[in-house]
Short mmCIF file of C-alpha atoms and ligand atoms in Angstrom, two decimals:
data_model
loop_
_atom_site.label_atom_id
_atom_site.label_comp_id
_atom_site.label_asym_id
_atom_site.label_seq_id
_atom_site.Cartn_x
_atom_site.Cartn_y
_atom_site.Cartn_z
CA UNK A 26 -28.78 -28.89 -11.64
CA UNK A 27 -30.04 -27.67 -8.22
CA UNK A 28 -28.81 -24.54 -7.07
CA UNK A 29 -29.29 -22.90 -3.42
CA UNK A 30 -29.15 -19.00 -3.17
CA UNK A 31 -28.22 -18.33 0.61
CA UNK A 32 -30.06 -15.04 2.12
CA UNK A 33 -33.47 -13.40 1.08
CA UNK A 34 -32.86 -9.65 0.48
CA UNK A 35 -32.89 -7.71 -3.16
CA UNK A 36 -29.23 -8.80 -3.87
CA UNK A 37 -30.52 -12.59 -3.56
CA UNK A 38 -33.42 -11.67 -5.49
CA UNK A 39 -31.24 -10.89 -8.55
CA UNK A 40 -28.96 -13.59 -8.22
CA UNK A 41 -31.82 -15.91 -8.07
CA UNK A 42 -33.29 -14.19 -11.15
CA UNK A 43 -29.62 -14.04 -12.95
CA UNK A 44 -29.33 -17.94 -12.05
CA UNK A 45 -33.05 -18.80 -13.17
CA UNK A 46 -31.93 -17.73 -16.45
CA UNK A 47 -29.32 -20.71 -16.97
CA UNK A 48 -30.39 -23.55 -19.06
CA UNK A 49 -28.18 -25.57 -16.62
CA UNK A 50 -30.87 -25.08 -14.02
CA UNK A 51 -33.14 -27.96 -13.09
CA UNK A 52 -34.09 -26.39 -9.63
CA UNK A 53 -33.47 -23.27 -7.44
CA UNK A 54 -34.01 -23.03 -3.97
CA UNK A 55 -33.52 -19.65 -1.91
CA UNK A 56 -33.47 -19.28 2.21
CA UNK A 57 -37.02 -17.70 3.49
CA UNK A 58 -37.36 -15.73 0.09
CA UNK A 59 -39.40 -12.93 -0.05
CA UNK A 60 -42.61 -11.71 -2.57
CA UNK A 61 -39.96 -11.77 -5.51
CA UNK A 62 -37.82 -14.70 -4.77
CA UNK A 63 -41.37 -16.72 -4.50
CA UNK A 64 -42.29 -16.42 -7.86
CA UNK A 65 -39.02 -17.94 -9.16
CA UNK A 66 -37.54 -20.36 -6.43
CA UNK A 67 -38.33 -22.85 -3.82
CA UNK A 68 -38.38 -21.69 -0.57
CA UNK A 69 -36.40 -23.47 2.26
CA UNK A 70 -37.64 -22.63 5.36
CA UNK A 71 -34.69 -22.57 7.29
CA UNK A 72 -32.43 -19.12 8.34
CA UNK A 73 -29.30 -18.44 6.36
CA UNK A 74 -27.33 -18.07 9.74
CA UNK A 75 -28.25 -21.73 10.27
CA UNK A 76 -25.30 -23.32 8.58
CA UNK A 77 -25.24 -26.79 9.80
CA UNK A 78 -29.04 -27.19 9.31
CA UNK A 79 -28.77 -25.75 5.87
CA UNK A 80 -26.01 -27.92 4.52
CA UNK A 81 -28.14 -31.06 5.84
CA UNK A 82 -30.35 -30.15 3.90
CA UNK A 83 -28.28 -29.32 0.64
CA UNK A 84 -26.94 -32.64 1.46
CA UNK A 85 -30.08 -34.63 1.47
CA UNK A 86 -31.96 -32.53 -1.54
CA UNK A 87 -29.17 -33.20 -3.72
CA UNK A 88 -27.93 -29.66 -4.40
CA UNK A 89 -25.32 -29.21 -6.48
CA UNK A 90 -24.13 -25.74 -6.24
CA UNK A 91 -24.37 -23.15 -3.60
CA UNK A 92 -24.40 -19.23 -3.77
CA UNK A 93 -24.18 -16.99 -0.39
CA UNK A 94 -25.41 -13.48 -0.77
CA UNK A 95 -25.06 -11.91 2.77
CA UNK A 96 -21.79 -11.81 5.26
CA UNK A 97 -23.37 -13.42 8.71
CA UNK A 98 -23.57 -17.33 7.48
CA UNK A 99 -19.79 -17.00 5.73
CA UNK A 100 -18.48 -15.20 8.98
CA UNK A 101 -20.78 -18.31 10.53
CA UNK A 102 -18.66 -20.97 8.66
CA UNK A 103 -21.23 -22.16 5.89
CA UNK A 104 -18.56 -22.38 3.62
CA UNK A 105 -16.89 -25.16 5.98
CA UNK A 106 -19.88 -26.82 7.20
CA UNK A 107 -21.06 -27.01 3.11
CA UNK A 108 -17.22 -28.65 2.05
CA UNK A 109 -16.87 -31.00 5.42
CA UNK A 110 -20.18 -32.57 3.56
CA UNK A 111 -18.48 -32.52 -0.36
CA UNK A 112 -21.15 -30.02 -1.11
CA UNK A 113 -19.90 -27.12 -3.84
CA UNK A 114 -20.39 -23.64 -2.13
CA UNK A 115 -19.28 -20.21 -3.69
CA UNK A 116 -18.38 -18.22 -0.75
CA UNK A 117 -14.81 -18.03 1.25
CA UNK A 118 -14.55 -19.47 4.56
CA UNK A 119 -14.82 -18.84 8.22
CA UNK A 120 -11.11 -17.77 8.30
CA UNK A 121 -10.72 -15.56 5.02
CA UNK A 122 -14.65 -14.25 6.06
CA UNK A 123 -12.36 -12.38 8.77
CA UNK A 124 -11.40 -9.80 6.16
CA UNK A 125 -15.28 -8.86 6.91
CA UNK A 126 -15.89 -10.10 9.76
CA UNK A 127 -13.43 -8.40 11.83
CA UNK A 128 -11.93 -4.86 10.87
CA UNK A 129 -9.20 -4.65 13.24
CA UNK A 130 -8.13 -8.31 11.25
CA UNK A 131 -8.62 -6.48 7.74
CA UNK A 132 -6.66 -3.56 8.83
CA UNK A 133 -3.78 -5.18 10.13
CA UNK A 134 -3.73 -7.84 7.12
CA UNK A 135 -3.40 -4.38 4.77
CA UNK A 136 -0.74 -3.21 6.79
CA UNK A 137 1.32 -6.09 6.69
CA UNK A 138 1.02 -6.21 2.73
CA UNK A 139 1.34 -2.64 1.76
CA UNK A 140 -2.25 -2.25 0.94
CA UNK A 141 -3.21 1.28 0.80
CA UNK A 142 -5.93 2.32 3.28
CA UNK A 143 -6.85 5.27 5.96
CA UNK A 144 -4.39 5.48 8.86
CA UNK A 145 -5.79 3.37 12.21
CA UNK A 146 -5.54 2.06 15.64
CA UNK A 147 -7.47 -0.58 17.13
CA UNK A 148 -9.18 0.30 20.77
CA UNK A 149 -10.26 -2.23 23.71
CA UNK A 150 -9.60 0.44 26.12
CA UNK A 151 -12.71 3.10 25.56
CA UNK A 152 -10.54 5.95 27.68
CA UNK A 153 -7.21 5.23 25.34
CA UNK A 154 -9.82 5.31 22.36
CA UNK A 155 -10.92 8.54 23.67
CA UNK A 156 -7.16 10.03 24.24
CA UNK A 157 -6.38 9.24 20.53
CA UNK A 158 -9.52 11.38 19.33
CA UNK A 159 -8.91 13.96 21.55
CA UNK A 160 -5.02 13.85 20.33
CA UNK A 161 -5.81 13.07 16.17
CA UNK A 162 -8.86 15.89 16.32
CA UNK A 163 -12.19 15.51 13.62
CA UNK A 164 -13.12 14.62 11.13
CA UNK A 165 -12.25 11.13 12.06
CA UNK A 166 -14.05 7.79 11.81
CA UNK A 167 -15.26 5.19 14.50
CA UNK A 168 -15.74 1.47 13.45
CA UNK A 169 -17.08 -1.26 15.50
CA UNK A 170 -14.77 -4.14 14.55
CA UNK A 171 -17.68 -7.26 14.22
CA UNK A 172 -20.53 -6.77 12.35
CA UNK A 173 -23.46 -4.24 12.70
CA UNK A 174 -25.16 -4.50 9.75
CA UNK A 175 -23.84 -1.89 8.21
CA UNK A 176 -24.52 0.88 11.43
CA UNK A 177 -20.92 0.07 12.76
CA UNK A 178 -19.07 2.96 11.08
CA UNK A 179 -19.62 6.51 11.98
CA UNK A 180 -18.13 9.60 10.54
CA UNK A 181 -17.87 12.10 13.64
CA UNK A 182 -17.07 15.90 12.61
CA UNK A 183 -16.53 16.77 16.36
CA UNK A 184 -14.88 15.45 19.02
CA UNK A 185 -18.09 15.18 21.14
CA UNK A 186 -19.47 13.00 18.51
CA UNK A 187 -16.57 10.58 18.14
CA UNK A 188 -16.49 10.25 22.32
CA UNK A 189 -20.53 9.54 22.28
CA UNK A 190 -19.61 6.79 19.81
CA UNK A 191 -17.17 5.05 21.09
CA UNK A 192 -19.07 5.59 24.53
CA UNK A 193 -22.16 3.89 22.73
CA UNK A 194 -19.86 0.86 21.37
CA UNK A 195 -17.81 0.31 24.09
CA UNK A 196 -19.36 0.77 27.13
CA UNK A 197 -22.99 0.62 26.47
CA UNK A 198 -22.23 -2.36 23.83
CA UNK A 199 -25.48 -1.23 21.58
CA UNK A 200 -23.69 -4.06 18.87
CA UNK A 201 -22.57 -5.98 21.47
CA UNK A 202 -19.76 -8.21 21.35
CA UNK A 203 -18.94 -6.34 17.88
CA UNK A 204 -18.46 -2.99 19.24
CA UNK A 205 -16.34 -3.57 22.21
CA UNK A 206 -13.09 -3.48 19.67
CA UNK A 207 -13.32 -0.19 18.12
CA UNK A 208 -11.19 0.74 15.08
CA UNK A 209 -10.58 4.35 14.76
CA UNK A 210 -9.22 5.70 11.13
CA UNK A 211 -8.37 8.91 9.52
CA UNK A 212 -11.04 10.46 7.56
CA UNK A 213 -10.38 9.99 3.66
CA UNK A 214 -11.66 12.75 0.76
CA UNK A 215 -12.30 11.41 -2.61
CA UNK A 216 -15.21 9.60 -4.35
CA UNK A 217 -16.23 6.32 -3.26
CA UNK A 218 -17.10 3.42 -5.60
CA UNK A 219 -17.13 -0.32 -5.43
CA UNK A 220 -14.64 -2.90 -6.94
CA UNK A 221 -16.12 -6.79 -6.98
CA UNK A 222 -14.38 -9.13 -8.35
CA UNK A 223 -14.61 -13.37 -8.27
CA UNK A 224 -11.84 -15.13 -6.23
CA UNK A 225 -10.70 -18.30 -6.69
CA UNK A 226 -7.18 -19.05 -4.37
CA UNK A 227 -4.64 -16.99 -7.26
CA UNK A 228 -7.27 -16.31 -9.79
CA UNK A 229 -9.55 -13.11 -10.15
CA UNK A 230 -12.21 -12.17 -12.16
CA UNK A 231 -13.24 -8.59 -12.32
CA UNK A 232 -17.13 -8.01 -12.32
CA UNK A 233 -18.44 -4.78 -14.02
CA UNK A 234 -18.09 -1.67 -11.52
CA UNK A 235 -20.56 0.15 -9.52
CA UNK A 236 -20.91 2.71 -6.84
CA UNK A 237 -23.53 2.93 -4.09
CA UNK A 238 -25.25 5.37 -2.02
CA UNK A 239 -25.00 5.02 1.27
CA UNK A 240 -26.17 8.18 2.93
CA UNK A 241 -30.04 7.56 3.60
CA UNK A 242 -30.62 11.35 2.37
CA UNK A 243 -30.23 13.20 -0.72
CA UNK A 244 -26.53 15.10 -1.22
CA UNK A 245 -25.21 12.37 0.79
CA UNK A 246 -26.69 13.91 4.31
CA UNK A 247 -28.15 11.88 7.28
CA UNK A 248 -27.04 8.42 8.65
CA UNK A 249 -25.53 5.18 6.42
CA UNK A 250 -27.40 2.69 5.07
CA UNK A 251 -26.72 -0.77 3.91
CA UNK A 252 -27.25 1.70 0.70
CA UNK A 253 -30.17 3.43 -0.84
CA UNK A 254 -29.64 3.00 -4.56
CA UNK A 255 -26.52 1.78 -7.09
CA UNK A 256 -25.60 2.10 -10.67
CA UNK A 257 -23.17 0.08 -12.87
CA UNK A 258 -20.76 1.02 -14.46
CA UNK A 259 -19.05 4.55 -12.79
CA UNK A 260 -17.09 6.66 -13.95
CA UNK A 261 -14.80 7.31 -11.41
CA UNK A 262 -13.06 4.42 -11.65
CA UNK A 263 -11.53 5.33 -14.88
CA UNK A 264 -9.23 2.51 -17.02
CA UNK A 265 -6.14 4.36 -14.92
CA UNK A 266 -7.86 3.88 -11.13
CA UNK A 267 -8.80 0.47 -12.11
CA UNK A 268 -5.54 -0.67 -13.03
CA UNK A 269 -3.93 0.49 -10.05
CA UNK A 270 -6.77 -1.13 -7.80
CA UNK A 271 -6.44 -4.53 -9.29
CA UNK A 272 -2.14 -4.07 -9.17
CA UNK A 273 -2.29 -2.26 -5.52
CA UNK A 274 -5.19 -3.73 -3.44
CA UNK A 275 -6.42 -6.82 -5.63
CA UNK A 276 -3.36 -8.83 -6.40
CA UNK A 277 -1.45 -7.23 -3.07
CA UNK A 278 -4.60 -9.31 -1.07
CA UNK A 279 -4.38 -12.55 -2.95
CA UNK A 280 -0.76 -12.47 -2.51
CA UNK A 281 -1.07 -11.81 1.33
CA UNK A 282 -4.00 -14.16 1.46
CA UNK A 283 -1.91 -17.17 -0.33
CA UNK A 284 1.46 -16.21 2.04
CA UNK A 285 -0.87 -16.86 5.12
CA UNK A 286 -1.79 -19.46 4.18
CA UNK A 287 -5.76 -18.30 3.74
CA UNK A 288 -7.23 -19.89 0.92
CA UNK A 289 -10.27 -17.65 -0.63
CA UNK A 290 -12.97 -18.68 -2.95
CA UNK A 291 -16.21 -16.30 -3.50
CA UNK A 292 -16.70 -12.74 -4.37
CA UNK A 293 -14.34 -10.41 -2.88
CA UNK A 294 -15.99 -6.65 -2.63
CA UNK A 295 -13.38 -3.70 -2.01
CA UNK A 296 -14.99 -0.53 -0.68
CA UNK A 297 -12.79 2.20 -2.19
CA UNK A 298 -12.71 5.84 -1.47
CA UNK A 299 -10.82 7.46 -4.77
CA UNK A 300 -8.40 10.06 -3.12
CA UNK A 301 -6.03 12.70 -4.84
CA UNK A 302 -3.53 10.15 -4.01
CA UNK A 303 -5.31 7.10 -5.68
CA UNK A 304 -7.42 4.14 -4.60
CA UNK A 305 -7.55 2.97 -0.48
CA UNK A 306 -9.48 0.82 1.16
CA UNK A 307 -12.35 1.38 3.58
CA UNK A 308 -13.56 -2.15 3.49
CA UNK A 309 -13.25 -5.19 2.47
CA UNK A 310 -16.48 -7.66 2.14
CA UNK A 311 -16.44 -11.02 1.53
CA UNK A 312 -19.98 -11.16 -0.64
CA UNK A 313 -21.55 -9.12 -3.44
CA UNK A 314 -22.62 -5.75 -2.51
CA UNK A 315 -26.56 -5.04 -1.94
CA UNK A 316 -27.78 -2.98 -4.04
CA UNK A 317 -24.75 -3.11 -6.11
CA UNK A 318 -25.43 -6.28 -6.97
CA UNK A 319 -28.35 -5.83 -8.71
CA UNK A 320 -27.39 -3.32 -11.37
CA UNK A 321 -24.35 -5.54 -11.57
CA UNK A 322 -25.65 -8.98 -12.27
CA UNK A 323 -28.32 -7.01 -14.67
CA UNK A 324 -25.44 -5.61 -16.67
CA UNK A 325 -23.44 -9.60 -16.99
CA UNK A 326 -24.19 -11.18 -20.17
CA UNK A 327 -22.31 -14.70 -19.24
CA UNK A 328 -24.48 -17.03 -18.26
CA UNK A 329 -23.48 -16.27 -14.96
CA UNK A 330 -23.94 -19.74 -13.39
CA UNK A 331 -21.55 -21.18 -15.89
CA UNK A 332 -19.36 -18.41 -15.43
CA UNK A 333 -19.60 -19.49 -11.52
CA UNK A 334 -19.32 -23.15 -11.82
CA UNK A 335 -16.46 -22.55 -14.39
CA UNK A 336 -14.67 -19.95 -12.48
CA UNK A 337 -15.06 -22.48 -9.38
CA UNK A 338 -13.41 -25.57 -11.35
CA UNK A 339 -10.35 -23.51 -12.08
CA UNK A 340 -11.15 -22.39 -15.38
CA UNK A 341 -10.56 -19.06 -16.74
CA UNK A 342 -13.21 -17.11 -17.54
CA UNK A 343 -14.01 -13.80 -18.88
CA UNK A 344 -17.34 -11.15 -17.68
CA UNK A 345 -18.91 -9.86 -20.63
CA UNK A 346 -20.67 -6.84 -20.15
CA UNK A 347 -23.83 -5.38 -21.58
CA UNK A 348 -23.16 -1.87 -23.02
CA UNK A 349 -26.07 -0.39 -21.05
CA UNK A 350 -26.24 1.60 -18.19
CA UNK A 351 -28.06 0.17 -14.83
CA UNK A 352 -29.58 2.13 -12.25
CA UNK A 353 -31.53 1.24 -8.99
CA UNK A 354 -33.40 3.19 -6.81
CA UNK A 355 -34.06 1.66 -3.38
CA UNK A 356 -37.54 2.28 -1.76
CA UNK A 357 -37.31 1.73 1.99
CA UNK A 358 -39.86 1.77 4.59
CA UNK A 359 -40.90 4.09 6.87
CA UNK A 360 -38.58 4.89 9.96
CA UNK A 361 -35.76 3.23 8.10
CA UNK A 362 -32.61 2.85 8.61
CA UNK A 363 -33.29 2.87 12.26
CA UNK A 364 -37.29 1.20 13.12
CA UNK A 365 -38.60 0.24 9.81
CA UNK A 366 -42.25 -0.39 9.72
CA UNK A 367 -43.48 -3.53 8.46
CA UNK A 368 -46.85 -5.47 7.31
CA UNK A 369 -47.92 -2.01 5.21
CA UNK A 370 -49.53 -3.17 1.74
CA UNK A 371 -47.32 -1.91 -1.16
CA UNK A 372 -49.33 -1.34 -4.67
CA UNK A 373 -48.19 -0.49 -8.10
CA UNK A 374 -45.57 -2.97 -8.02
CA UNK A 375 -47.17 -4.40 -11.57
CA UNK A 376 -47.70 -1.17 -13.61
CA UNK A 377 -43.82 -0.47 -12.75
CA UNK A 378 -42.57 -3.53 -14.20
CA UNK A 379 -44.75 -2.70 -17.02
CA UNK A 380 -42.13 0.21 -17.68
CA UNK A 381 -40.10 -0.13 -20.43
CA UNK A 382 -36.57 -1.92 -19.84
CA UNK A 383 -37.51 -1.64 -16.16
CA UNK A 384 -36.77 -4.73 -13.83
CA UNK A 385 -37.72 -4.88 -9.95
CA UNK A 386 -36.09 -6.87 -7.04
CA UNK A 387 -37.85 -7.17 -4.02
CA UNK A 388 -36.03 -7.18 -0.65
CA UNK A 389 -38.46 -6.87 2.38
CA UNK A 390 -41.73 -7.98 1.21
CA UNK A 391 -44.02 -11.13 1.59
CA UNK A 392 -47.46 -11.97 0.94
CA UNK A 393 -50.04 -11.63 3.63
CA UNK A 394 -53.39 -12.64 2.61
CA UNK A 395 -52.94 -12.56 -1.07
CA UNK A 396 -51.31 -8.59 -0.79
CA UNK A 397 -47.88 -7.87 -1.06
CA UNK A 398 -46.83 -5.83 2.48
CA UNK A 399 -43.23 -4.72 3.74
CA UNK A 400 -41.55 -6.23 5.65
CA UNK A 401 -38.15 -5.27 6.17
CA UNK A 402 -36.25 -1.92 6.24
CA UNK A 403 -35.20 -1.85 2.47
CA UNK A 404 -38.25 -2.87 0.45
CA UNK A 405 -37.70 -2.47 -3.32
CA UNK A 406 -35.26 -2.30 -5.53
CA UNK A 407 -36.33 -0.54 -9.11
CA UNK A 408 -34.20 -1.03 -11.58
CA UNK A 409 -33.80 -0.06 -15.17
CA UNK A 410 -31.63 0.10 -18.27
CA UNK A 411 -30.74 3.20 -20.47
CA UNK A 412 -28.35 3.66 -23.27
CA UNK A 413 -27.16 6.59 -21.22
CA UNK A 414 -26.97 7.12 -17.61
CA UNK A 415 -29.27 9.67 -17.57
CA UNK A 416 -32.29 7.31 -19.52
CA UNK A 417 -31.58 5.01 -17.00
CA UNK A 418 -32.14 7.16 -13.95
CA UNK A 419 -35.06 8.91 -16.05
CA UNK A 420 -36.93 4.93 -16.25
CA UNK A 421 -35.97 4.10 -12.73
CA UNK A 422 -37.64 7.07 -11.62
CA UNK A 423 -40.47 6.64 -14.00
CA UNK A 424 -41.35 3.22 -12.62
CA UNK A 425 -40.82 4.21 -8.85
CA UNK A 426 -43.48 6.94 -9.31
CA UNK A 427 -46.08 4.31 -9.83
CA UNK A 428 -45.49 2.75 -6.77
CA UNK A 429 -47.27 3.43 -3.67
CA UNK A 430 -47.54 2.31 0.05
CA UNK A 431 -47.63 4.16 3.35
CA UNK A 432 -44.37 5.64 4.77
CA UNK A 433 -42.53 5.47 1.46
CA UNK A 434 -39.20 7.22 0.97
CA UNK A 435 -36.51 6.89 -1.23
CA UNK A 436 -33.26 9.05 -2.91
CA UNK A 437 -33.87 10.88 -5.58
CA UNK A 438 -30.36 11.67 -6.91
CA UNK A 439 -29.38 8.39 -7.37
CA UNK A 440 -26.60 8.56 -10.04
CA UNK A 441 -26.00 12.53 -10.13
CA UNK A 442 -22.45 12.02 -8.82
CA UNK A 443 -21.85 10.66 -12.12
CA UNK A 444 -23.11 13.14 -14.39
CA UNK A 445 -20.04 15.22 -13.59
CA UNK A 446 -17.61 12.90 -15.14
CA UNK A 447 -19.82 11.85 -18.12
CA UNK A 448 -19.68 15.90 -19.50
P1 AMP B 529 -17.55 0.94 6.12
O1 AMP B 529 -18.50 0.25 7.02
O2 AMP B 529 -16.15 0.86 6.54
O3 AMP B 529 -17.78 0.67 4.68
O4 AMP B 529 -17.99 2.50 6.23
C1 AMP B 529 -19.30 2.90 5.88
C2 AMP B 529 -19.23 4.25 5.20
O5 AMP B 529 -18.61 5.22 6.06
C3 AMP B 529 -18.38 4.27 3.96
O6 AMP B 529 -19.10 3.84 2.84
C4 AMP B 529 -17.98 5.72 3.87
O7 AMP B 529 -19.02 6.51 3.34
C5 AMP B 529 -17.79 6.09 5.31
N1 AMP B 529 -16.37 5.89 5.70
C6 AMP B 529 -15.84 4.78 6.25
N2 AMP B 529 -14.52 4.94 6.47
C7 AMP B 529 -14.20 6.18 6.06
C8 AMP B 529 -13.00 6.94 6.04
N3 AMP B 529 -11.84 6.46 6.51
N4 AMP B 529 -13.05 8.18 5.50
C9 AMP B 529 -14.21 8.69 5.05
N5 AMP B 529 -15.38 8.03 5.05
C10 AMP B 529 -15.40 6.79 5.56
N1 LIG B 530 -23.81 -1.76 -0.28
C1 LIG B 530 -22.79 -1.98 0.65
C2 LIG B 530 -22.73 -3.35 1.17
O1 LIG B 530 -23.31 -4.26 0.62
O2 LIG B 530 -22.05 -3.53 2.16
#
């Protein structure tokens, strides 16, 4: 077969490696790929937000199944422009994309079906917004309601704060269009963690869990991230939690999707914060989670693409998970999350993949005369297996340390939230 990985980041570069791995594979293709992707796919030259272009082309090469790894082409409508041409695409469409693509949408839709999630209002006004902080006091949490690449939501401890925000988003419009809604939520305790599972219309398939880190600084201090490391599985959602997040906010959402008539194929990731009083939302997204991904698709044992393909047919099938731990540690560049420097050579790259049980996605990197330079905010992704958490996290590290280019930085308690539960 000929399969097309959509995006060109580390979560594509595992899916592309996962993929590669299928004896079903004849050919894989991957969107503007990256010094990893390279080695292992063909690239296709054209951007993944260009839906229409890209589905001529999956139309005229002959591919046979699609896979979309970031948000912007599904909120886009590659889904639709992919079926209007009878092509096979794993990824829901323009409509159910909403549930990422628009918070004040995904709030609402939870309201309406009793899925539990921080207490809201949705803003156009900038001086109402400002009324309801100054009335609900901080710790509270602004959210631009489009998409911002995961800088729209900001967790203000003071009042001042939460007023400069929505000041930013509303009336200077620093996301544009996507910040002039605002959604403004009540500030949840707990332990966050991510849920992904497969969606196919009534069907679900639960992938293995995961939690990220999202904080670019150690202890969880300084701004988000679209994450700085992951590990799979996590303890905090125990057999209990689980159960009551597939009965409360899994099967409450496919119910709500199928009574509005939304039907939803693709992965379906639920942002959870674990409170005293159980599992609530803080997002939905309508993709795999990067870097979850990675440590996720490293722990599947399926042949995923047949798993996929099944899964997509209407068959039932079941995840089977390796009994390892995962663990990645995400090396960014320098003045990430905010100006990342790019075109800096990287070395080292080889001796860590020498590591034992050590595997390494790229995400921004490409070759410039025969070197491998950054060139994106998020650069690596080093990953590694342990029987235990902890010899996981102790390769990962290992491996990272042999790595070397200008500007470096990267977590170093990736993980250590765990280590609590595990005793
Ligand atoms: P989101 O874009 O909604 O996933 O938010 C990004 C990050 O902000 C989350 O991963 C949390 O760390 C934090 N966050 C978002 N909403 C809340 C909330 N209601 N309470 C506490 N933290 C939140
Ligand atoms: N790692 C969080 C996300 O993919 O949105």
């Amino acid at each position: 077969m000929k399969v097309l990985v959509v995006g060109n980041g580390g979560r594509e570069h595992a899916l592309v490696w996962k993929i590669s791995q299928s004896p079903l594979v004849k050919e894989i293709y991957c969107t503007l790929g990256n010094a990893g992707i390279d080695r292992i796919a063909k690239k296709v030259n054209i951007s993944p937000t260009e839906v229409e272009a890209l589905a001529d082309f999956a139309l005229k090469e002959g591919i046979d199944f699609t896979v979309v790894g970031p948000e912007a082409p599904l909120v886009e409508g590659i889904a639709d422009a992919f079926e209007r041409r009878g092509l096979k695409i794993f990824g829901p469409s323009k409509e159910a994309s909403r549930l990422e693509g628009s918070k004040a949408f995904a709030k609402k839709f939870m309201e309406r079906h009793g899925i539990p999630t921080a207490e809201y209002e949705v803003f156009e006004d900038p001086d109402l917004a400002e009324k309801y902080v100054r009335e609900k006091g901080t710790p509270i949490v602004v959210k631009a309601d489009g998409l911002a690449g995961g800088k729209g939501s900001v967790v203000c401890n003071t009042e001042e704060e939460a007023i400069r925000t929505i000041h930013r988003f509303m009336r200077e419009g620093v996301f544009g269009e996507s910040g002039r809604r605002v959604v403004i939520e009540e500030f949840l305790e707990g332990e966050e963690a991510s849920y992904i599972v497969m969606v196919n219309g009534e069907s679900y398939v639960p992938l293995p869990t995961s939690q990220d880190h999202k904080r670019l600084l150690d202890g969880d201090r300084g701004p988000n991230t679209g994450g700085m490391g992951a590990y799979s599985p996590t303890p905090v959602i125990d057999p209990e939690t689980e159960g009551r997040i597939r009965e409360e906010i899994v099967e409450r959402t496919l119910k709500g999707l199928k009574e509005e008539g939304i039907f939803y194929r693709g992965f379906l990731y639920v942002g959870l914060m674990i409170t005293e009083e159980g599992p609530k939302v803080l997002e939905f997204n309508v993709r795999l989670g990067d870097p979850e991904a990675q440590p996720i698709l490293m722990r599947i044992k399926n042949d995923f693409l047949e798993a996929m393909l099944e899964f997509y047919e209407g068959k039932k099938v079941s995840i089977q998970e390796d009994e390892r731990w995962a663990l990645d540690v995400v090396i960014a560049s320098e003045g990430y999350p905010e100006s990342p420097k790019k075109g800096v050579e990287i070395k080292g790259i080889e001796e860590a993949e020498r590591e034992e049980e050590v595997v390494i996605f790229h995400a921004g990197t490409t070759i410039r005369e025969g070197k491998v330079v950054t060139n994106g905010g998020r650069v690596l992704n080093v990953c590694a297996y342990g029987r235990t958490l902890k010899e996981a996290k102790e390769r990962a590290y290992r491996a990272v340390s042999k790595i070397r280019f200008e500007g470096m930085h990267f977590r170093k308690d990736i993980g250590d939230k765990a280590f609590k539960y595990l005793g």
